mmCIF file of C-alpha atoms in Angstrom:
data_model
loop_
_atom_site.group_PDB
_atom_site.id
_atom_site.type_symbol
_atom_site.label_atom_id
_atom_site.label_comp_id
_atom_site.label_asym_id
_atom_site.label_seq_id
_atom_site.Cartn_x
_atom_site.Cartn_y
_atom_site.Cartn_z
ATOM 1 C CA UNK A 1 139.580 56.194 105.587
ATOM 2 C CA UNK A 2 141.412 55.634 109.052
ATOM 3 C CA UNK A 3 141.046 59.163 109.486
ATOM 4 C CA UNK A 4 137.287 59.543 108.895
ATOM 5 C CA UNK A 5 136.312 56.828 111.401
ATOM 6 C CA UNK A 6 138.440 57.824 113.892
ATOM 7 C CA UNK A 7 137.235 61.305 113.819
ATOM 8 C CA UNK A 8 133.325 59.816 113.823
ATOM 9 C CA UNK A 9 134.417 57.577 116.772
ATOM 10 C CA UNK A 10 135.925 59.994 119.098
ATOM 11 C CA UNK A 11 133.099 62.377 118.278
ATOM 12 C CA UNK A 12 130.539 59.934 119.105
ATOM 13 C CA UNK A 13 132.260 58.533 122.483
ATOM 14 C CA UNK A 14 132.660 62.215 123.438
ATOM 15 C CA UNK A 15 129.119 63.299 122.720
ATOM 16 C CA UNK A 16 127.796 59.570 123.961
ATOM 17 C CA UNK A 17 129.701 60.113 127.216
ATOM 18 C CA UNK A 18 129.201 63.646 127.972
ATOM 19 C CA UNK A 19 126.094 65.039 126.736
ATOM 20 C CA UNK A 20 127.089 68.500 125.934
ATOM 21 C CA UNK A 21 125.469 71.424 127.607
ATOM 22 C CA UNK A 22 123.678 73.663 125.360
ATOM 23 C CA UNK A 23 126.421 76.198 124.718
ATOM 24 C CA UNK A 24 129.082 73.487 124.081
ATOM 25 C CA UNK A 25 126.476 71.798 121.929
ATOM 26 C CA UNK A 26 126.586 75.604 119.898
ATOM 27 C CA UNK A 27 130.262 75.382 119.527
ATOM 28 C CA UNK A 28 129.944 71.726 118.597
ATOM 29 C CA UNK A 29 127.433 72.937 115.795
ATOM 30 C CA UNK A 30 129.650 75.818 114.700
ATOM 31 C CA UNK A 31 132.818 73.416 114.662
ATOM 32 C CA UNK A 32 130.992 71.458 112.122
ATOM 33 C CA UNK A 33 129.523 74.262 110.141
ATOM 34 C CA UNK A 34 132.850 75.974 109.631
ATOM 35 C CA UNK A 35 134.306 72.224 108.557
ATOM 36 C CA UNK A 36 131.287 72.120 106.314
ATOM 37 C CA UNK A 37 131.921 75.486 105.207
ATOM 38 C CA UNK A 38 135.826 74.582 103.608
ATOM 39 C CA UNK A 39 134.822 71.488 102.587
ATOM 40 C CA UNK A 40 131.931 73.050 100.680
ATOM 41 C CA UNK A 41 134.715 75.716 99.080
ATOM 42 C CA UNK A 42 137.243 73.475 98.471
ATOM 43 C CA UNK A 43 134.774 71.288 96.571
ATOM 44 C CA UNK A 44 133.605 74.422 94.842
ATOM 45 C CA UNK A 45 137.395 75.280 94.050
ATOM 46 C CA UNK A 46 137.867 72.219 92.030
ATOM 47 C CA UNK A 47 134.648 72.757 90.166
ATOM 48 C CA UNK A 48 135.584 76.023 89.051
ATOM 49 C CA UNK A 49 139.298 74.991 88.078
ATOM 50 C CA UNK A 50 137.950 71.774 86.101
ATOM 51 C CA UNK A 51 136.138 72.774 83.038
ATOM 52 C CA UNK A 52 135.437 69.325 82.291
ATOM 53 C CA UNK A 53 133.390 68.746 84.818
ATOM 54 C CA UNK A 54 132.108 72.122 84.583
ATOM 55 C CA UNK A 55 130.754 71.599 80.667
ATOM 56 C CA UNK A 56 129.864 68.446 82.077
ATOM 57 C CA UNK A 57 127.056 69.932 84.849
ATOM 58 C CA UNK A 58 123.816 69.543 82.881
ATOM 59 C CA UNK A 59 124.917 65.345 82.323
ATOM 60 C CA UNK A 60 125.533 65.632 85.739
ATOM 61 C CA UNK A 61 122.679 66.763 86.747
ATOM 62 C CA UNK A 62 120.133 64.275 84.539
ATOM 63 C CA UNK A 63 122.130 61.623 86.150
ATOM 64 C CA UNK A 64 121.471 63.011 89.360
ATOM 65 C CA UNK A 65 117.718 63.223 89.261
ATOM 66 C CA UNK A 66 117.866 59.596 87.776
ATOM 67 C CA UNK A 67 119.984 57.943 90.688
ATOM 68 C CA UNK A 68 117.771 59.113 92.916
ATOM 69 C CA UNK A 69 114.692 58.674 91.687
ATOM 70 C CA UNK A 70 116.105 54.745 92.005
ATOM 71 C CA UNK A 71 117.226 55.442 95.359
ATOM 72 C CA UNK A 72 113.766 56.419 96.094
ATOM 73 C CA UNK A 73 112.004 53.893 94.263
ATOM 74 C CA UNK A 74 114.140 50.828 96.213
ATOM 75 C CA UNK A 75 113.767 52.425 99.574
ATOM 76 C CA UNK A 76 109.440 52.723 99.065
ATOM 77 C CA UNK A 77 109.792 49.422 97.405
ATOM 78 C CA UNK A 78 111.676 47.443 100.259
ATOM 79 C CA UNK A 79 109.779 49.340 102.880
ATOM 80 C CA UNK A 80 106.369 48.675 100.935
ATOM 81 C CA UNK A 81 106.690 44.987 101.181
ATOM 82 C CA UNK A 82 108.033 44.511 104.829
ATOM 83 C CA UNK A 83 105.894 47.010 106.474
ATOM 84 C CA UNK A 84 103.242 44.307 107.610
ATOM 85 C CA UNK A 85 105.511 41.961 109.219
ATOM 86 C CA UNK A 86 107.505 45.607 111.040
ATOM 87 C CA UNK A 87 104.210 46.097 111.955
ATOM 88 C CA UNK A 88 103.332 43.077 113.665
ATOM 89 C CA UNK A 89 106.387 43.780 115.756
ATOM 90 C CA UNK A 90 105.519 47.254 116.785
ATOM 91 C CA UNK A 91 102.657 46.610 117.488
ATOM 92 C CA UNK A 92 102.929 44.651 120.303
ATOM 93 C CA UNK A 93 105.485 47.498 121.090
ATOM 94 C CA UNK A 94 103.583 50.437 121.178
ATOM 95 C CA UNK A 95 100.763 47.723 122.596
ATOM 96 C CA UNK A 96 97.846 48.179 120.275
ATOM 97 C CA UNK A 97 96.573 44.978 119.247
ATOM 98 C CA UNK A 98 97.432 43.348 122.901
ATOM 99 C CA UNK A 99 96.517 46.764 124.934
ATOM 100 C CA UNK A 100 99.908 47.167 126.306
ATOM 101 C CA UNK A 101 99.824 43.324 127.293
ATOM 102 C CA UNK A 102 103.531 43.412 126.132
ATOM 103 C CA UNK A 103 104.559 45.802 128.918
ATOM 104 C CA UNK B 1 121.172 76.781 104.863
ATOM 105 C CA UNK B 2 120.422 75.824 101.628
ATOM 106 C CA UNK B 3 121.793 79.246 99.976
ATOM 107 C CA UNK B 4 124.274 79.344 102.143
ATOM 108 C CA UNK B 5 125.671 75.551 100.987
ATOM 109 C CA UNK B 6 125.217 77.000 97.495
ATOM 110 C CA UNK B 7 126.521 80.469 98.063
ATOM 111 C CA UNK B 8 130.021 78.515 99.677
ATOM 112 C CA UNK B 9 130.209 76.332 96.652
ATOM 113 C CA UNK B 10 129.603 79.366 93.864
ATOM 114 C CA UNK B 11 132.332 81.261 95.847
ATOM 115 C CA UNK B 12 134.555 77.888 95.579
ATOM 116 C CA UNK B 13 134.101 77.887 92.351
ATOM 117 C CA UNK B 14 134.386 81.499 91.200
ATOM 118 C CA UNK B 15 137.797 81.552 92.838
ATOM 119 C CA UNK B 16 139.085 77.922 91.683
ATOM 120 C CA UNK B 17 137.691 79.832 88.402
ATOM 121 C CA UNK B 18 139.691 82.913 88.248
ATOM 122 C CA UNK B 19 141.873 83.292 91.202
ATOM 123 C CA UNK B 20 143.337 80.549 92.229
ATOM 124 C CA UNK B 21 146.414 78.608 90.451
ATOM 125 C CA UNK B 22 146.094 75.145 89.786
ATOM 126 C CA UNK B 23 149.608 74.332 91.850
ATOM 127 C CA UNK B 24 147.865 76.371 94.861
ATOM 128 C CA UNK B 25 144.814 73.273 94.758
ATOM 129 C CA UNK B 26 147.781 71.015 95.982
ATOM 130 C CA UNK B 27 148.522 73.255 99.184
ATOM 131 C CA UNK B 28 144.355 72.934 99.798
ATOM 132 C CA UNK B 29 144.767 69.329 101.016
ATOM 133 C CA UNK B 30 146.159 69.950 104.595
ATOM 134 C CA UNK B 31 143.632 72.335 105.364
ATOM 135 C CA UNK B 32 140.503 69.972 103.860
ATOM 136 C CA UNK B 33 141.777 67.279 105.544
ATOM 137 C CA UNK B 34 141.540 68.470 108.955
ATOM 138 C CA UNK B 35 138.353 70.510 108.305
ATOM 139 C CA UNK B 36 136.948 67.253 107.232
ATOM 140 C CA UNK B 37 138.225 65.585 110.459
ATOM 141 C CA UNK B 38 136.631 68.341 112.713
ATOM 142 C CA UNK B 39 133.296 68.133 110.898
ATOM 143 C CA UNK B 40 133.066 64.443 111.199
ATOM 144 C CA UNK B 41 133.806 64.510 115.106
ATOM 145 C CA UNK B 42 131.166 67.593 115.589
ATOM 146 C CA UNK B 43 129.040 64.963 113.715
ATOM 147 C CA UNK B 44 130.096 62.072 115.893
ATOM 148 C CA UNK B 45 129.474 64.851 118.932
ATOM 149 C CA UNK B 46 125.970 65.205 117.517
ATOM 150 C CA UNK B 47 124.861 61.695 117.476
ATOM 151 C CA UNK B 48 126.140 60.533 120.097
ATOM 152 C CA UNK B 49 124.351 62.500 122.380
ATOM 153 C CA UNK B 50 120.830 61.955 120.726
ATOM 154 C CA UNK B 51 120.555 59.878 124.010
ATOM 155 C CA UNK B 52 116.673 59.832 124.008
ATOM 156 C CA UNK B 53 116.918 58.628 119.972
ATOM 157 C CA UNK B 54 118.729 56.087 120.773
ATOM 158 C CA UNK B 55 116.499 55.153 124.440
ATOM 159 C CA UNK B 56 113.434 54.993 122.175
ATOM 160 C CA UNK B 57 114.924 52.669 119.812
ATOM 161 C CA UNK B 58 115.562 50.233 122.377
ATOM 162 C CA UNK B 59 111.798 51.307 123.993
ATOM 163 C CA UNK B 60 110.842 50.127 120.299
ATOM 164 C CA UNK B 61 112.436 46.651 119.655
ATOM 165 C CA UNK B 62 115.128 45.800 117.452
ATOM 166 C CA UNK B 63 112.472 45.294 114.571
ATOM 167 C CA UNK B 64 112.737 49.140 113.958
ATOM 168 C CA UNK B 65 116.017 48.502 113.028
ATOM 169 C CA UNK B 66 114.810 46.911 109.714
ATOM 170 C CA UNK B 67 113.212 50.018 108.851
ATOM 171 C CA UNK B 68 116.869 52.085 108.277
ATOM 172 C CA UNK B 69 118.297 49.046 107.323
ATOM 173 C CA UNK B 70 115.953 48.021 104.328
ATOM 174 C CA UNK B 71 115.999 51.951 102.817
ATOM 175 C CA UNK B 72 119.572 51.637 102.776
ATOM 176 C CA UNK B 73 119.609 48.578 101.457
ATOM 177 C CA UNK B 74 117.121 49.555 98.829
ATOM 178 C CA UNK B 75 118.842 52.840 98.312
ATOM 179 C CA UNK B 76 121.603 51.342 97.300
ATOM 180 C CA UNK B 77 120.391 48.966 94.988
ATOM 181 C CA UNK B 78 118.312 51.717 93.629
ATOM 182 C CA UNK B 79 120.922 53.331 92.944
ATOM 183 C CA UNK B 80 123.417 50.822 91.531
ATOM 184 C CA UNK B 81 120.704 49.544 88.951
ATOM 185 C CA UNK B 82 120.325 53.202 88.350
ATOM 186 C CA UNK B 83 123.937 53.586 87.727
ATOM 187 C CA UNK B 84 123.772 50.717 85.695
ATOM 188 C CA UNK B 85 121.683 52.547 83.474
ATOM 189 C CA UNK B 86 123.612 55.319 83.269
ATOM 190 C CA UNK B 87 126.656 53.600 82.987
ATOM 191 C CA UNK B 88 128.045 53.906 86.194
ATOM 192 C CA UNK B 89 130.649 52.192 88.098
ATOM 193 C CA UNK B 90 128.931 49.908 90.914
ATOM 194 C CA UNK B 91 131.506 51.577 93.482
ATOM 195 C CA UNK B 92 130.498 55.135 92.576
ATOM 196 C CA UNK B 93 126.569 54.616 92.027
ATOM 197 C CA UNK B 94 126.618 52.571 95.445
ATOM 198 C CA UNK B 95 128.624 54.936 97.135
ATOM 199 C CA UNK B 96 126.565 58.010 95.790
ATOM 200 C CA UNK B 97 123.076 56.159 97.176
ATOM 201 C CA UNK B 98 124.594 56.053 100.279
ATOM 202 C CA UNK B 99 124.478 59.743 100.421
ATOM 203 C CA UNK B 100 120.663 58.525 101.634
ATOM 204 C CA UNK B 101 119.858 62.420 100.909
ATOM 205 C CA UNK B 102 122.632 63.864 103.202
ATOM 206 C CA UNK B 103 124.068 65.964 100.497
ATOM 207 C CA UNK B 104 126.636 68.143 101.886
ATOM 208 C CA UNK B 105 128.511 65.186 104.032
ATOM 209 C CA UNK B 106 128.309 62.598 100.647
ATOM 210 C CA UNK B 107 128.966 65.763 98.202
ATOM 211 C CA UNK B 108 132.312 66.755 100.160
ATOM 212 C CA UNK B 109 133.094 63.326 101.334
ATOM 213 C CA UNK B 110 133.407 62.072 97.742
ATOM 214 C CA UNK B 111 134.978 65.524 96.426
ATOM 215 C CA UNK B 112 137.858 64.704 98.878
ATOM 216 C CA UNK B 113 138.396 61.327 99.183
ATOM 217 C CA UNK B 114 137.770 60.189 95.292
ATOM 218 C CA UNK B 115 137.015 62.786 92.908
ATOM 219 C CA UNK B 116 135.185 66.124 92.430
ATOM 220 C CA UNK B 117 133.326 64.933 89.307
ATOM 221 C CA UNK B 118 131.675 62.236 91.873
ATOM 222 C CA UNK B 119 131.481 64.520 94.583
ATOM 223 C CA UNK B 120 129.264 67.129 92.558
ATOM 224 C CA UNK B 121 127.539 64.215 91.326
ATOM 225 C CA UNK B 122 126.831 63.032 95.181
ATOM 226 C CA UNK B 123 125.862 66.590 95.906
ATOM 227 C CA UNK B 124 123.342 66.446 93.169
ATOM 228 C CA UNK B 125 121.873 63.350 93.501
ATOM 229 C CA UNK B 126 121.118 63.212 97.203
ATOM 230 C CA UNK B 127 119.720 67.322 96.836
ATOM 231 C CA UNK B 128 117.326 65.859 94.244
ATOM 232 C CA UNK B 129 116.994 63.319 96.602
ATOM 233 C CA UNK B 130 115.818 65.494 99.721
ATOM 234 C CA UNK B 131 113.248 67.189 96.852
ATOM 235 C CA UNK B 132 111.845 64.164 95.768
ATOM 236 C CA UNK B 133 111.248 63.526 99.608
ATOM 237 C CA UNK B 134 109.408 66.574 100.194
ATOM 238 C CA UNK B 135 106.844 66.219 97.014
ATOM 239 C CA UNK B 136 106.404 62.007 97.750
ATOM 240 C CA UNK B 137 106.025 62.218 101.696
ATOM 241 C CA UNK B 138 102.203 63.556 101.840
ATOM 242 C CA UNK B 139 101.429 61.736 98.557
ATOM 243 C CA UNK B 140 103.030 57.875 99.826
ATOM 244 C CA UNK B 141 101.319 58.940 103.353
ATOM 245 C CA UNK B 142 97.858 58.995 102.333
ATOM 246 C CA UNK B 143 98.310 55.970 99.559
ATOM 247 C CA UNK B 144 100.940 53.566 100.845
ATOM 248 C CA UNK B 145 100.920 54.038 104.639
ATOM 249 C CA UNK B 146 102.305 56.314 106.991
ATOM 250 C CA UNK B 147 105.444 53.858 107.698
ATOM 251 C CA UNK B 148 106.127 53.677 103.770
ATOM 252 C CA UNK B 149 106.530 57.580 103.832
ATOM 253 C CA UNK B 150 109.678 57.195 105.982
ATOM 254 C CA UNK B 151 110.924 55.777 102.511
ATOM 255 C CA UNK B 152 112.011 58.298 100.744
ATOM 256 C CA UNK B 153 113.291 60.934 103.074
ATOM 257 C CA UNK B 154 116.109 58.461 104.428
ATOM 258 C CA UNK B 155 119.260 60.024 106.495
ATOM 259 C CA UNK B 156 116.742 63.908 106.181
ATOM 260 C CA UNK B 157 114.151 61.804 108.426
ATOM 261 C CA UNK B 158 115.930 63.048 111.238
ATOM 262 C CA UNK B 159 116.160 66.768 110.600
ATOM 263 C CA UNK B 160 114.621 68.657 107.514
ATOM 264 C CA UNK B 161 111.912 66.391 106.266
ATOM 265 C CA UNK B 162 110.849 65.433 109.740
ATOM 266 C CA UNK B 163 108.387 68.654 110.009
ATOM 267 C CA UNK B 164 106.622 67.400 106.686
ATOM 268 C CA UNK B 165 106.053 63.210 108.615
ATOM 269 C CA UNK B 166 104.982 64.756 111.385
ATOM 270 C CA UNK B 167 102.248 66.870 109.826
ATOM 271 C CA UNK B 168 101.230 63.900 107.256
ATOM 272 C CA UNK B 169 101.482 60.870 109.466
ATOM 273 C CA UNK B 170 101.126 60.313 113.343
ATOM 274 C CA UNK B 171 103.258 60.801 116.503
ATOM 275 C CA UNK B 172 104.138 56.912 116.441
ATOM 276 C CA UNK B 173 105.670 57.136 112.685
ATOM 277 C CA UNK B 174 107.570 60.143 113.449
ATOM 278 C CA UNK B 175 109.241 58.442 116.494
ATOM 279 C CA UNK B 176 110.092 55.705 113.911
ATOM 280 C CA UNK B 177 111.257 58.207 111.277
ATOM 281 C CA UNK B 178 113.189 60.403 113.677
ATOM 282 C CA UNK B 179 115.084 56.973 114.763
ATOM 283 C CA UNK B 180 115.716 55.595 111.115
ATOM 284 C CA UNK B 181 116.683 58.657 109.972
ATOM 285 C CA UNK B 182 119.723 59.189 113.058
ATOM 286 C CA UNK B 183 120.378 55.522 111.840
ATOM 287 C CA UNK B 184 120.912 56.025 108.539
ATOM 288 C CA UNK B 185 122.903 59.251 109.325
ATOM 289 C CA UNK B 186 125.125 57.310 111.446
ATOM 290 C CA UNK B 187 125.538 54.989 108.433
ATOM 291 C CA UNK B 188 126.620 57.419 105.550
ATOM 292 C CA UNK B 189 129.866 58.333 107.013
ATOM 293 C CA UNK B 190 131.178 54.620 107.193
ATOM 294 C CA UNK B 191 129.278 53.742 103.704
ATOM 295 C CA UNK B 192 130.461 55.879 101.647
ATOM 296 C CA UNK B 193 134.254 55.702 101.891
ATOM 297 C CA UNK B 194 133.720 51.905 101.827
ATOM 298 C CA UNK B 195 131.571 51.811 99.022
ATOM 299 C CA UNK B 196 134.128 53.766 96.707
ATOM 300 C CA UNK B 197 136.984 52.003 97.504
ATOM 301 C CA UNK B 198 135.041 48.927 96.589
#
């Protein structure tokens, strides 16, 4: 837990501080990717040793759809209702009803 | 990407499958850990220097804030009463939502830190997530508003579904959705250990 927001921190005070240039930006990219990459073995390792969670993939995968077609659903739904009164803030952001009075 | 996420996985699992011994799993721990501290700093790395995101926000107001923070808060209750349904734990169907579509971080993230049953499930859940996204985003834009199609796309606004709200909404909203979705990006590394350990 320690780990994981230390790691997030430094990375973001590092890239925060010193934008990288484009190449470092590549190897920043390719750092992650090849993370990514173990992770995504190492998760894919466990599947294939557990067959319990292997039979268990087509459960899985109806709960999947279902969890986030809630996820969805409360996102539109929360969004749906506030959008008027984020709106009215905006607006005098990006200065449409008072012409750009705001600036 | 996508086949490439899938092909890594498949080759996981055809060598947890037949190659690997279960005692050898143990050994895999050292090597996950730090590959999952590298990826979260190139992540960190990444975010932190969307310098112009982050300008625009404050160019915005605060008020745009609500936008990420309301579709995470609605993602997660989404997904607890979901879980709910299905039986779920609250700490596992909360922490899953807060995949908010990012399904390789919350899919590997859980697979380590909890349990690979939850981690697949994480991986599954947030990739049905991202498809949702793409088949709702032109349909909510042209019925519920262009800032209602951020909705669904959630931590994706920033990258993959971002192509889709620009074509379907206008430059304003996809300003908005690239800044909620760096947001809620930022948010799903914290979330989701927190969440599980609830």
């Amino acid at each position: 837990m320690y780990l994981i927001i230390l790691s997030l921190g430094i990375g973001i005070v590092i890239g925060y501080l010193r934008p990288l240039s484009p190449e470092k930006a590549r190897l920043a990219n390719a750092v992650t990717t090849v993370g990514l990459f173990i992770l995504l073995m190492s998760m894919g390792a466990q599947l294939g040793s557990n067959e319990d969670v292997l039979s268990g993939l087509g459960r899985l995968g109806l709960q999947a759809v279902v969890l986030a077609a809630f996820s969805v659903l409360g996102s539109v739904l929360m969004i749906c209702l506030a959008k008027d009164y984020i709106y009215k803030g905006l607006d005098e952001k990006l200065g449409r009803r008072q012409g750009g009075a705001s600036q | 990407m996508t086949l490439l996420v899938l092909g890594a996985i498949a080759a996981g699992a055809l060598a947890g499958y037949w190659l690997l011994p279960r005692e050898a799993l143990g050994y895999l721990d050292t090597v996950t850990t730090a590959a999952l501290c590298l990826m979260l700093a190139g992540i960190g790395v990444d975010l932190g220097g969307r310098r112009e995101t982050w300008t625009r926000l404050r160019a915005l107001g605060w008020r745009v804030l609500l936008i990420p923070l309301l579709i995470a808060v609605g993602s997660l209750v989404g997904a607890v009463a979901g879980g709910f349904a299905l039986g779920l734990p609250v700490n596992e169907s909360s922490a899953i939502g807060a995949g908010f579509g990012w399904y390789s971080l919350s899919g590997v993230l859980l697979a380590k830190i909890y349990n690979v049953e939850t981690g697949a499930l994480a991986f599954m859940t947030n990739v049905s997530r991202e498809v949702i996204a793409f088949l709702l985003i032109p349909l909510i834009a042209a019925r519920l508003g262009y800032l209602t199609a951020i909705s669904p796309g959630g931590a994706t606004t920033m990258d993959t579904t971002l192509p889709l709200i620009a074509k379907t909404t206008d430059a304003d909203t996809t300003i908005i959705a690239m800044v909620s979705g760096t947001a809620l990006s930022a948010m799903v590394p914290l979330l989701v250990p927190l969440l599980i350990r609830m």
